[in-house]
């Protein structure tokens, strides 16, 4: 399947900026998703990138570099409610069904 | 309905018993996915349904797992002779159309069924 790698855990301070990185297998690239999952809840869609560059959506932005097999999710003006797991996902070569990384658990503290 | 609905929300069963998990996707969504999530693990793909096409069963871990989707809507995931390693949260998701290159076919997830096999 798609080889998706992201850090297991990150901590940050309320009001700060945090960048969550994701690397993936570049061959047969079919787009990259980011989802947010609060503890005990379902994942919810945050962003989708298929072209290189930065896509901004309010406090959340997502960046993609296809040549490097690299993406990041940028969260600005962190709030306590941003404490959640952030899942990077992309289809493996030859498929369009998203494979998910293990997720990055973000802890925001006061 | 307003979102993807799954039932039951929690299921406790004894090793060796069969279980059925139900998923009701968003009305009009043609694609339906089953994933499972074990503690501290990522989402593991199980099976994918698209319209009337044959399902993609490539993620099913063993022949004890099966799923069907009746009338292009409700789906049931069946696990026969459950084992303790089957304990996980089983998540169902649906999307409006067919995933493809350059298309944002985002998945809408249900709240999942927490399965515990004793």
Coordinates of N, CA and C in Angstrom, one line a residue:
Chain A
X1 N 0.8 -1.2 0.0 CA 0.0 0.0 0.0 C 0.8 1.2 0.0
X2 N 0.2 2.4 0.2 CA 0.9 3.6 0.3 C 1.7 3.7 1.5
X3 N 3.0 4.1 1.4 CA 3.9 4.2 2.6 C 3.8 5.6 3.1
X4 N 3.0 5.8 4.1 CA 2.8 7.2 4.7 C 3.4 7.2 6.0
X5 N 4.2 8.3 6.2 CA 4.9 8.4 7.5 C 4.7 9.8 8.1
X6 N 4.4 9.8 9.4 CA 4.2 11.1 10.0 C 4.5 10.9 11.5
X7 N 4.9 12.0 12.2 CA 5.3 11.8 13.6 C 4.2 11.3 14.4
X8 N 4.5 10.6 15.5 CA 3.5 10.0 16.4 C 2.8 11.1 17.2
X9 N 3.6 12.0 17.8 CA 3.0 12.9 18.7 C 3.8 14.3 18.7
X10 N 3.0 15.4 18.9 CA 3.6 16.7 18.9 C 2.9 17.5 20.0
X11 N 3.6 18.4 20.7 CA 3.0 19.3 21.6 C 3.2 20.7 21.2
X12 N 2.3 21.6 21.6 CA 2.5 23.0 21.2 C 1.7 23.8 22.2
X13 N 2.0 25.1 22.2 CA 1.3 26.0 23.2 C 0.2 26.8 22.5
X14 N -0.8 27.0 23.3 CA -2.0 27.7 22.8 C -1.5 29.1 22.2
X15 N -2.1 29.4 21.0 CA -1.7 30.7 20.4 C -0.5 30.5 19.4
X16 N 0.2 29.4 19.5 CA 1.4 29.2 18.7 C 1.0 28.7 17.3
X17 N 2.1 28.4 16.5 CA 1.9 27.8 15.2 C 2.6 26.4 15.2
X18 N 2.0 25.4 14.6 CA 2.6 24.1 14.6 C 2.5 23.5 13.2
X19 N 3.5 22.8 12.8 CA 3.6 22.2 11.4 C 3.7 20.7 11.6
X20 N 2.8 20.0 11.0 CA 2.8 18.5 11.1 C 3.2 18.0 9.7
X21 N 4.3 17.2 9.6 CA 4.8 16.7 8.4 C 4.3 15.4 8.0
X22 N 4.3 15.1 6.7 CA 3.9 13.8 6.2 C 4.7 13.5 5.0
X23 N 5.3 12.3 4.9 CA 5.9 11.9 3.7 C 5.2 10.6 3.2
X24 N 5.3 10.5 1.8 CA 4.5 9.4 1.2 C 5.3 8.9 0.0
X25 N 4.9 7.8 -0.5 CA 5.5 7.2 -1.7 C 5.0 8.0 -2.9
X26 N 6.0 8.4 -3.7 CA 5.6 9.3 -4.8 C 5.1 8.6 -6.1
X27 N 5.5 7.4 -6.3 CA 5.1 6.8 -7.6 C 3.5 6.6 -7.6
X28 N 2.9 6.9 -8.7 CA 1.5 6.8 -8.9 C 0.7 7.7 -7.9
X29 N 1.2 8.8 -7.7 CA 0.6 9.8 -6.8 C -0.8 10.2 -7.3
X30 N -1.8 10.1 -6.3 CA -3.2 10.4 -6.7 C -3.8 11.4 -5.8
X31 N -3.0 12.3 -5.1 CA -3.6 13.3 -4.2 C -3.5 12.9 -2.8
X32 N -3.4 13.9 -1.9 CA -3.2 13.7 -0.5 C -4.2 14.5 0.3
X33 N -4.7 13.7 1.3 CA -5.7 14.3 2.2 C -5.2 14.5 3.6
X34 N -5.8 15.4 4.3 CA -5.6 15.6 5.8 C -7.0 15.5 6.5
X35 N -7.0 14.7 7.5 CA -8.2 14.6 8.3 C -7.9 14.9 9.8
X36 N -8.9 15.3 10.5 CA -8.7 15.6 12.0 C -9.6 14.6 12.7
X37 N -9.1 14.0 13.8 CA -9.9 13.1 14.6 C -9.7 13.4 16.0
X38 N -10.8 13.9 16.7 CA -10.8 14.0 18.1 C -11.0 12.7 18.8
X39 N -10.5 12.6 20.0 CA -10.6 11.3 20.7 C -12.0 10.8 20.8
X40 N -12.2 9.6 20.4 CA -13.5 8.9 20.5 C -14.5 9.4 19.4
X41 N -14.0 10.2 18.4 CA -14.9 10.6 17.4 C -14.4 10.2 16.0
X42 N -15.3 10.4 15.0 CA -14.9 10.1 13.6 C -14.0 11.1 13.0
X43 N -13.1 10.6 12.1 CA -12.3 11.6 11.4 C -13.1 12.5 10.6
X44 N -12.7 13.8 10.4 CA -13.4 14.7 9.6 C -12.4 15.4 8.6
X45 N -12.8 15.6 7.4 CA -12.0 16.1 6.3 C -11.5 17.5 6.7
X46 N -10.2 17.8 6.4 CA -9.6 19.1 6.5 C -9.2 19.7 5.2
X47 N -8.4 18.9 4.4 CA -7.9 19.4 3.2 C -7.5 18.3 2.2
X48 N -7.4 18.8 0.9 CA -7.0 17.9 -0.2 C -6.0 18.7 -1.1
X49 N -4.9 18.0 -1.4 CA -3.9 18.7 -2.3 C -3.6 17.7 -3.4
X50 N -3.6 18.2 -4.6 CA -3.1 17.3 -5.7 C -2.0 18.1 -6.5
X51 N -2.0 19.4 -6.4 CA -1.0 20.2 -7.1 C 0.0 20.8 -6.0
X52 N 1.2 21.1 -6.5 CA 2.2 21.6 -5.6 C 1.8 23.0 -5.0
X53 N 2.2 23.3 -3.8 CA 1.9 24.6 -3.3 C 1.1 24.5 -2.0
X54 N 0.8 25.7 -1.5 CA 0.1 25.9 -0.3 C -1.4 26.2 -0.5
X55 N -2.2 25.5 0.2 CA -3.7 25.9 0.2 C -4.1 26.3 1.6
X56 N -4.6 27.5 1.6 CA -5.0 28.1 2.9 C -6.5 28.1 3.2
X57 N -6.8 27.7 4.4 CA -8.2 27.7 4.8 C -8.3 28.2 6.2
X58 N -8.4 29.5 6.4 CA -8.5 30.0 7.7 C -7.3 29.7 8.5
X59 N -7.4 29.1 9.7 CA -6.2 28.9 10.5 C -5.4 27.7 10.0
X60 N -6.0 26.9 9.2 CA -5.3 25.7 8.7 C -4.9 25.8 7.3
X61 N -3.7 25.4 7.0 CA -3.1 25.4 5.6 C -2.5 24.1 5.4
X62 N -2.5 23.6 4.1 CA -1.8 22.4 3.8 C -0.9 22.6 2.6
X63 N 0.3 22.0 2.6 CA 1.3 22.2 1.6 C 1.6 20.9 1.0
X64 N 2.0 20.9 -0.3 CA 2.3 19.7 -1.0 C 3.5 19.9 -1.9
X65 N 4.5 19.0 -1.9 CA 5.6 19.0 -2.9 C 5.6 17.6 -3.5
X66 N 5.1 17.4 -4.7 CA 5.0 16.1 -5.3 C 6.4 15.5 -5.6
X67 N 7.3 16.3 -6.0 CA 8.6 15.8 -6.3 C 9.3 15.2 -5.1
X68 N 9.0 15.8 -4.0 CA 9.7 15.3 -2.7 C 8.8 14.3 -1.9
X69 N 7.6 14.1 -2.4 CA 6.7 13.2 -1.6 C 6.5 13.7 -0.2
X70 N 6.2 15.0 -0.1 CA 6.2 15.6 1.2 C 5.0 16.6 1.3
X71 N 4.3 16.5 2.4 CA 3.2 17.4 2.7 C 3.3 17.9 4.1
X72 N 2.7 19.0 4.4 CA 2.6 19.4 5.8 C 1.2 20.1 6.0
X73 N 0.8 20.0 7.3 CA -0.4 20.7 7.7 C 0.1 21.8 8.7
X74 N -0.3 23.0 8.4 CA 0.1 24.1 9.3 C -1.1 24.7 10.0
X75 N -1.0 24.7 11.4 CA -2.1 25.2 12.2 C -1.6 26.4 12.9
X76 N -2.3 27.5 12.7 CA -2.0 28.8 13.3 C -2.9 29.1 14.4
X77 N -2.4 30.1 15.3 CA -3.2 30.6 16.4 C -3.9 29.4 17.1
X78 N -3.1 28.5 17.5 CA -3.6 27.2 18.1 C -4.6 27.5 19.3
X79 N -5.6 26.6 19.3 CA -6.6 26.7 20.4 C -6.6 25.3 21.0
X80 N -7.1 25.3 22.3 CA -7.1 24.0 23.0 C -7.9 23.0 22.2
X81 N -9.0 23.4 21.5 CA -9.8 22.4 20.8 C -9.1 21.8 19.6
X82 N -7.9 22.3 19.3 CA -7.2 21.7 18.2 C -6.4 20.5 18.6
X83 N -6.5 20.2 19.9 CA -5.9 18.9 20.4 C -6.7 17.8 19.8
X84 N -6.0 17.0 19.0 CA -6.6 15.9 18.2 C -5.5 15.1 17.5
X85 N -6.0 14.1 16.8 CA -5.1 13.3 16.0 C -5.2 13.8 14.5
X86 N -4.1 14.0 13.8 CA -4.2 14.5 12.4 C -3.7 13.4 11.5
X87 N -4.5 13.0 10.6 CA -4.3 11.9 9.8 C -3.9 12.3 8.4
X88 N -2.8 11.8 7.8 CA -2.4 12.1 6.5 C -2.9 10.8 5.7
X89 N -3.4 11.0 4.5 CA -3.9 9.9 3.7 C -3.8 10.1 2.2
X90 N -3.5 9.0 1.6 CA -3.3 9.1 0.1 C -3.5 7.7 -0.5
X91 N -4.0 7.7 -1.7 CA -4.2 6.3 -2.3 C -2.8 5.8 -2.8
X92 N -2.7 4.4 -2.6 CA -1.4 3.8 -3.1 C -1.4 3.7 -4.6
X93 N -0.3 3.5 -5.2 CA -0.2 3.3 -6.7 C -1.2 2.3 -7.2
X94 N -1.9 2.7 -8.3 CA -2.9 1.8 -8.9 C -4.2 1.8 -8.2
X95 N -4.4 2.6 -7.2 CA -5.6 2.6 -6.5 C -6.1 4.0 -6.2
X96 N -7.4 4.2 -5.9 CA -7.9 5.5 -5.6 C -8.5 5.4 -4.2
X97 N -8.2 4.4 -3.4 CA -8.8 4.2 -2.1 C -7.7 4.7 -1.1
X98 N -8.1 5.7 -0.3 CA -7.1 6.3 0.6 C -6.5 5.3 1.6
X99 N -5.2 5.4 1.7 CA -4.5 4.7 2.8 C -4.1 5.7 3.8
X100 N -4.3 5.4 5.1 CA -4.1 6.4 6.1 C -2.8 6.1 6.9
X101 N -2.1 7.2 7.2 CA -1.0 7.1 8.2 C -1.5 6.8 9.6
X102 N -0.6 6.6 10.5 CA -1.0 6.3 11.9 C -1.5 7.5 12.6
X103 N -1.3 8.7 12.0 CA -1.8 9.9 12.7 C -0.8 10.5 13.6
X104 N -0.9 11.8 13.7 CA 0.0 12.6 14.7 C -0.9 13.1 15.8
X105 N -0.7 12.7 17.0 CA -1.5 13.2 18.1 C -0.9 14.6 18.5
X106 N -1.7 15.6 18.4 CA -1.3 17.0 18.8 C -1.9 17.3 20.1
X107 N -1.0 17.7 21.0 CA -1.5 18.2 22.3 C -1.2 19.6 22.5
X108 N -2.3 20.4 22.7 CA -2.1 21.9 22.8 C -2.3 22.2 24.3
X109 N -1.3 22.8 24.9 CA -1.4 23.2 26.3 C -1.4 24.7 26.5
X110 N -1.9 25.1 27.6 CA -2.1 26.6 27.9 C -0.7 27.2 28.0
Chain B
X1 N -30.1 10.3 5.5 CA -29.9 11.0 6.8 C -28.9 12.1 6.7
X2 N -28.6 12.7 7.8 CA -27.7 13.9 7.8 C -26.3 13.4 7.7
X3 N -25.9 12.3 8.2 CA -24.6 11.8 8.2 C -24.5 10.3 8.1
X4 N -23.3 9.8 8.2 CA -23.1 8.3 8.1 C -23.5 7.8 9.5
X5 N -24.4 6.8 9.5 CA -24.9 6.2 10.7 C -24.4 4.8 10.9
X6 N -23.8 4.5 12.1 CA -23.3 3.1 12.3 C -24.0 2.5 13.6
X7 N -24.2 1.2 13.5 CA -24.8 0.6 14.7 C -24.3 -0.8 14.8
X8 N -24.1 -1.4 16.0 CA -24.3 -0.6 17.3 C -23.0 0.3 17.5
X9 N -23.1 1.2 18.5 CA -21.9 2.0 18.8 C -20.9 1.2 19.6
X10 N -21.4 0.3 20.4 CA -20.5 -0.6 21.1 C -21.0 -2.0 21.0
X11 N -20.1 -3.0 20.9 CA -20.4 -4.4 20.9 C -19.4 -5.2 21.6
X12 N -19.9 -5.9 22.7 CA -19.0 -6.8 23.4 C -19.4 -8.2 23.1
X13 N -18.5 -9.0 22.7 CA -18.9 -10.4 22.3 C -17.8 -11.4 22.9
X14 N -18.2 -12.6 22.9 CA -17.2 -13.7 23.3 C -16.5 -14.2 22.1
X15 N -15.3 -14.6 22.4 CA -14.4 -15.2 21.3 C -15.2 -16.4 20.7
X16 N -15.2 -16.5 19.4 CA -15.9 -17.5 18.7 C -17.3 -17.2 18.2
X17 N -17.9 -16.1 18.7 CA -19.2 -15.7 18.2 C -19.1 -14.9 16.9
X18 N -20.2 -14.9 16.2 CA -20.3 -14.0 15.0 C -20.9 -12.7 15.4
X19 N -20.4 -11.6 14.7 CA -21.0 -10.3 14.9 C -21.3 -9.6 13.6
X20 N -22.3 -8.8 13.6 CA -22.7 -8.0 12.4 C -22.7 -6.5 12.7
X21 N -22.0 -5.8 11.9 CA -22.0 -4.3 12.1 C -22.7 -3.7 10.9
X22 N -23.4 -2.6 11.3 CA -24.2 -2.0 10.2 C -23.8 -0.6 9.9
X23 N -23.9 -0.2 8.6 CA -23.5 1.2 8.2 C -24.6 1.7 7.3
X24 N -25.1 2.9 7.6 CA -26.1 3.5 6.7 C -25.4 4.8 6.2
X25 N -25.0 4.8 4.9 CA -24.3 6.0 4.4 C -25.1 7.2 4.1
X26 N -24.5 8.3 3.8 CA -25.2 9.5 3.4 C -26.0 9.2 2.1
X27 N -27.3 9.6 2.1 CA -28.1 9.4 1.0 C -27.5 10.0 -0.3
X28 N -27.5 9.2 -1.3 CA -26.9 9.6 -2.6 C -25.4 9.4 -2.8
X29 N -24.8 9.0 -1.7 CA -23.3 8.6 -1.9 C -23.2 7.3 -2.5
X30 N -22.4 7.2 -3.5 CA -22.3 5.9 -4.3 C -21.1 5.0 -3.7
X31 N -20.2 5.6 -3.1 CA -19.0 4.9 -2.6 C -19.1 4.7 -1.1
X32 N -18.8 3.5 -0.7 CA -18.8 3.1 0.8 C -17.6 2.3 1.1
X33 N -17.0 2.7 2.2 CA -15.7 2.1 2.7 C -15.9 1.6 4.1
X34 N -15.2 0.5 4.4 CA -15.0 0.0 5.8 C -13.5 0.1 6.1
X35 N -13.2 0.7 7.3 CA -11.9 0.7 7.8 C -12.0 0.2 9.3
X36 N -10.8 -0.2 9.8 CA -10.8 -0.5 11.3 C -9.6 0.2 11.9
X37 N -9.8 0.6 13.1 CA -8.7 1.3 13.8 C -8.5 0.7 15.2
X38 N -7.3 0.1 15.3 CA -6.9 -0.4 16.6 C -6.2 0.6 17.4
X39 N -6.1 0.4 18.7 CA -5.6 1.5 19.6 C -4.2 1.8 19.2
X40 N -4.0 3.1 19.0 CA -2.7 3.6 18.6 C -2.2 3.3 17.2
X41 N -3.1 2.8 16.4 CA -2.8 2.5 15.0 C -3.6 3.4 14.0
X42 N -3.1 3.4 12.8 CA -3.8 4.1 11.8 C -5.1 3.4 11.3
X43 N -5.8 4.0 10.4 CA -7.0 3.3 9.9 C -6.5 2.3 8.8
X44 N -7.0 1.0 9.0 CA -6.7 -0.1 8.2 C -7.8 -0.3 7.2
X45 N -7.6 -0.2 5.9 CA -8.6 -0.4 4.9 C -9.1 -1.9 4.9
X46 N -10.4 -2.1 4.8 CA -11.0 -3.4 4.8 C -11.6 -3.7 3.4
X47 N -12.6 -2.9 3.0 CA -13.4 -3.2 1.8 C -14.0 -1.9 1.3
X48 N -14.2 -1.9 0.0 CA -14.8 -0.7 -0.7 C -15.9 -1.1 -1.7
X49 N -17.0 -0.4 -1.6 CA -18.1 -0.7 -2.6 C -18.3 0.6 -3.4
X50 N -18.5 0.4 -4.7 CA -18.8 1.5 -5.6 C -20.0 1.1 -6.5
X51 N -21.1 1.7 -6.2 CA -22.3 1.4 -7.1 C -22.6 0.0 -7.1
X52 N -22.8 -0.5 -8.3 CA -23.1 -2.0 -8.5 C -21.9 -2.8 -8.9
X53 N -20.7 -2.2 -8.9 CA -19.5 -2.9 -9.2 C -19.1 -3.9 -8.1
X54 N -18.3 -4.9 -8.5 CA -17.8 -5.8 -7.6 C -17.0 -5.1 -6.5
X55 N -17.2 -5.4 -5.2 CA -16.4 -4.7 -4.2 C -14.9 -5.0 -4.3
X56 N -14.1 -4.1 -3.8 CA -12.7 -4.3 -3.6 C -12.5 -4.8 -2.2
X57 N -12.2 -6.1 -2.1 CA -12.1 -6.8 -0.8 C -10.6 -7.0 -0.4
X58 N -9.7 -6.3 -1.1 CA -8.3 -6.5 -0.9 C -7.8 -6.3 0.5
X59 N -8.5 -5.6 1.3 CA -8.1 -5.3 2.7 C -8.6 -6.2 3.8
X60 N -9.5 -7.1 3.4 CA -10.1 -8.0 4.4 C -9.0 -8.9 4.9
X61 N -8.8 -9.0 6.3 CA -7.6 -9.7 6.8 C -7.7 -11.2 6.8
X62 N -9.0 -11.8 6.7 CA -9.1 -13.2 6.6 C -10.5 -13.5 6.1
X63 N -10.7 -14.8 5.8 CA -12.0 -15.2 5.2 C -13.1 -15.2 6.3
X64 N -12.8 -14.9 7.6 CA -13.8 -14.7 8.6 C -14.6 -13.4 8.4
X65 N -14.0 -12.5 7.6 CA -14.6 -11.2 7.4 C -15.3 -11.2 6.0
X66 N -16.5 -10.7 6.0 CA -17.2 -10.5 4.8 C -18.1 -9.2 4.9
X67 N -18.5 -8.7 3.8 CA -19.4 -7.5 3.8 C -20.3 -7.6 2.6
X68 N -21.5 -7.0 2.8 CA -22.3 -6.8 1.6 C -23.0 -5.4 1.7
X69 N -23.5 -5.0 0.6 CA -24.1 -3.7 0.5 C -25.4 -3.9 -0.3
X70 N -26.5 -3.8 0.3 CA -27.8 -4.1 -0.3 C -28.4 -2.9 -0.9
X71 N -28.9 -3.0 -2.2 CA -29.6 -1.9 -2.8 C -28.7 -0.7 -3.0
X72 N -27.4 -0.8 -3.0 CA -26.5 0.3 -3.1 C -26.6 1.3 -2.0
X73 N -27.1 0.9 -0.8 CA -27.2 1.8 0.3 C -26.6 1.1 1.6
X74 N -27.4 0.5 2.4 CA -26.9 0.0 3.7 C -25.9 -1.1 3.5
X75 N -24.9 -1.1 4.4 CA -23.9 -2.2 4.3 C -23.8 -2.8 5.7
X76 N -23.5 -4.2 5.6 CA -23.3 -4.9 6.8 C -21.9 -5.6 6.7
X77 N -21.1 -5.4 7.8 CA -19.8 -6.1 7.9 C -20.0 -7.3 8.9
X78 N -19.7 -8.5 8.4 CA -19.9 -9.6 9.3 C -18.5 -10.2 9.6
X79 N -18.3 -10.5 10.9 CA -17.1 -11.2 11.4 C -17.5 -12.5 12.0
X80 N -17.0 -13.6 11.4 CA -17.4 -14.9 12.0 C -16.3 -15.4 12.9
X81 N -16.7 -16.2 13.9 CA -15.8 -16.8 14.8 C -14.8 -15.7 15.3
X82 N -15.3 -14.7 16.0 CA -14.4 -13.6 16.4 C -13.3 -14.0 17.2
X83 N -12.1 -13.3 17.1 CA -10.9 -13.5 17.8 C -10.6 -12.3 18.6
X84 N -9.8 -12.4 19.6 CA -9.5 -11.2 20.4 C -8.7 -10.1 19.6
X85 N -8.0 -10.5 18.6 CA -7.3 -9.6 17.8 C -8.2 -8.8 16.8
X86 N -9.5 -9.2 16.8 CA -10.5 -8.4 16.0 C -11.0 -7.2 16.8
X87 N -10.7 -7.1 18.1 CA -11.1 -6.0 18.9 C -10.5 -4.7 18.3
X88 N -11.4 -3.7 18.0 CA -11.0 -2.5 17.3 C -12.2 -1.6 17.1
X89 N -12.0 -0.4 16.7 CA -13.1 0.4 16.2 C -13.3 0.2 14.7
X90 N -14.5 -0.1 14.3 CA -14.8 -0.3 12.9 C -15.5 0.9 12.4
X91 N -14.9 1.5 11.4 CA -15.4 2.8 10.9 C -15.9 2.6 9.5
X92 N -17.0 3.2 9.2 CA -17.6 3.2 7.9 C -17.5 4.6 7.3
X93 N -17.3 4.7 6.1 CA -17.3 6.1 5.4 C -18.0 6.0 4.1
X94 N -18.5 7.1 3.6 CA -19.0 7.2 2.3 C -18.5 8.4 1.6
X95 N -18.6 8.4 0.3 CA -18.2 9.6 -0.5 C -19.2 9.7 -1.7
X96 N -19.3 10.9 -2.2 CA -20.3 11.2 -3.2 C -20.1 10.4 -4.5
X97 N -18.8 10.4 -4.9 CA -18.5 9.8 -6.2 C -17.3 8.9 -6.1
X98 N -16.8 8.6 -7.3 CA -15.7 7.7 -7.4 C -14.4 8.4 -7.2
X99 N -13.5 7.9 -6.3 CA -12.2 8.6 -6.2 C -11.5 8.5 -7.5
X100 N -10.7 9.6 -7.7 CA -9.9 9.6 -8.9 C -8.9 10.6 -8.8
X101 N -8.0 10.6 -9.8 CA -6.9 11.6 -9.8 C -7.4 13.0 -9.9
X102 N -7.0 13.8 -8.9 CA -7.4 15.2 -9.0 C -8.8 15.5 -8.5
X103 N -9.5 14.5 -8.1 CA -10.9 14.7 -7.6 C -10.9 14.7 -6.1
X104 N -11.5 15.6 -5.5 CA -11.6 15.7 -4.0 C -12.8 14.9 -3.5
X105 N -12.6 13.6 -3.6 CA -13.7 12.7 -3.1 C -13.5 12.5 -1.6
X106 N -13.8 13.5 -0.8 CA -13.5 13.4 0.6 C -14.5 12.4 1.2
X107 N -14.0 11.7 2.3 CA -14.8 10.7 2.9 C -15.5 11.3 4.1
X108 N -16.7 10.9 4.3 CA -17.5 11.2 5.5 C -17.6 10.0 6.3
X109 N -17.1 10.1 7.6 CA -17.1 8.9 8.4 C -18.2 8.9 9.4
X110 N -18.6 7.6 9.7 CA -19.5 7.4 10.9 C -18.8 7.5 12.2
X111 N -19.5 7.4 13.3 CA -18.8 7.4 14.6 C -18.2 6.1 15.0
X112 N -18.4 5.1 14.2 CA -17.8 3.8 14.4 C -18.5 2.9 15.4
X113 N -18.1 1.6 15.3 CA -18.5 0.6 16.3 C -17.3 0.1 17.0
X114 N -17.3 0.3 18.3 CA -16.2 -0.3 19.2 C -16.5 -1.7 19.5
X115 N -15.7 -2.6 18.9 CA -15.9 -4.0 19.1 C -14.9 -4.6 20.1
X116 N -15.4 -5.2 21.1 CA -14.5 -5.8 22.1 C -14.8 -7.3 22.2
X117 N -13.8 -8.1 21.9 CA -13.9 -9.6 21.9 C -13.2 -10.1 23.2
X118 N -14.0 -10.7 24.0 CA -13.5 -11.2 25.3 C -13.0 -12.6 25.2

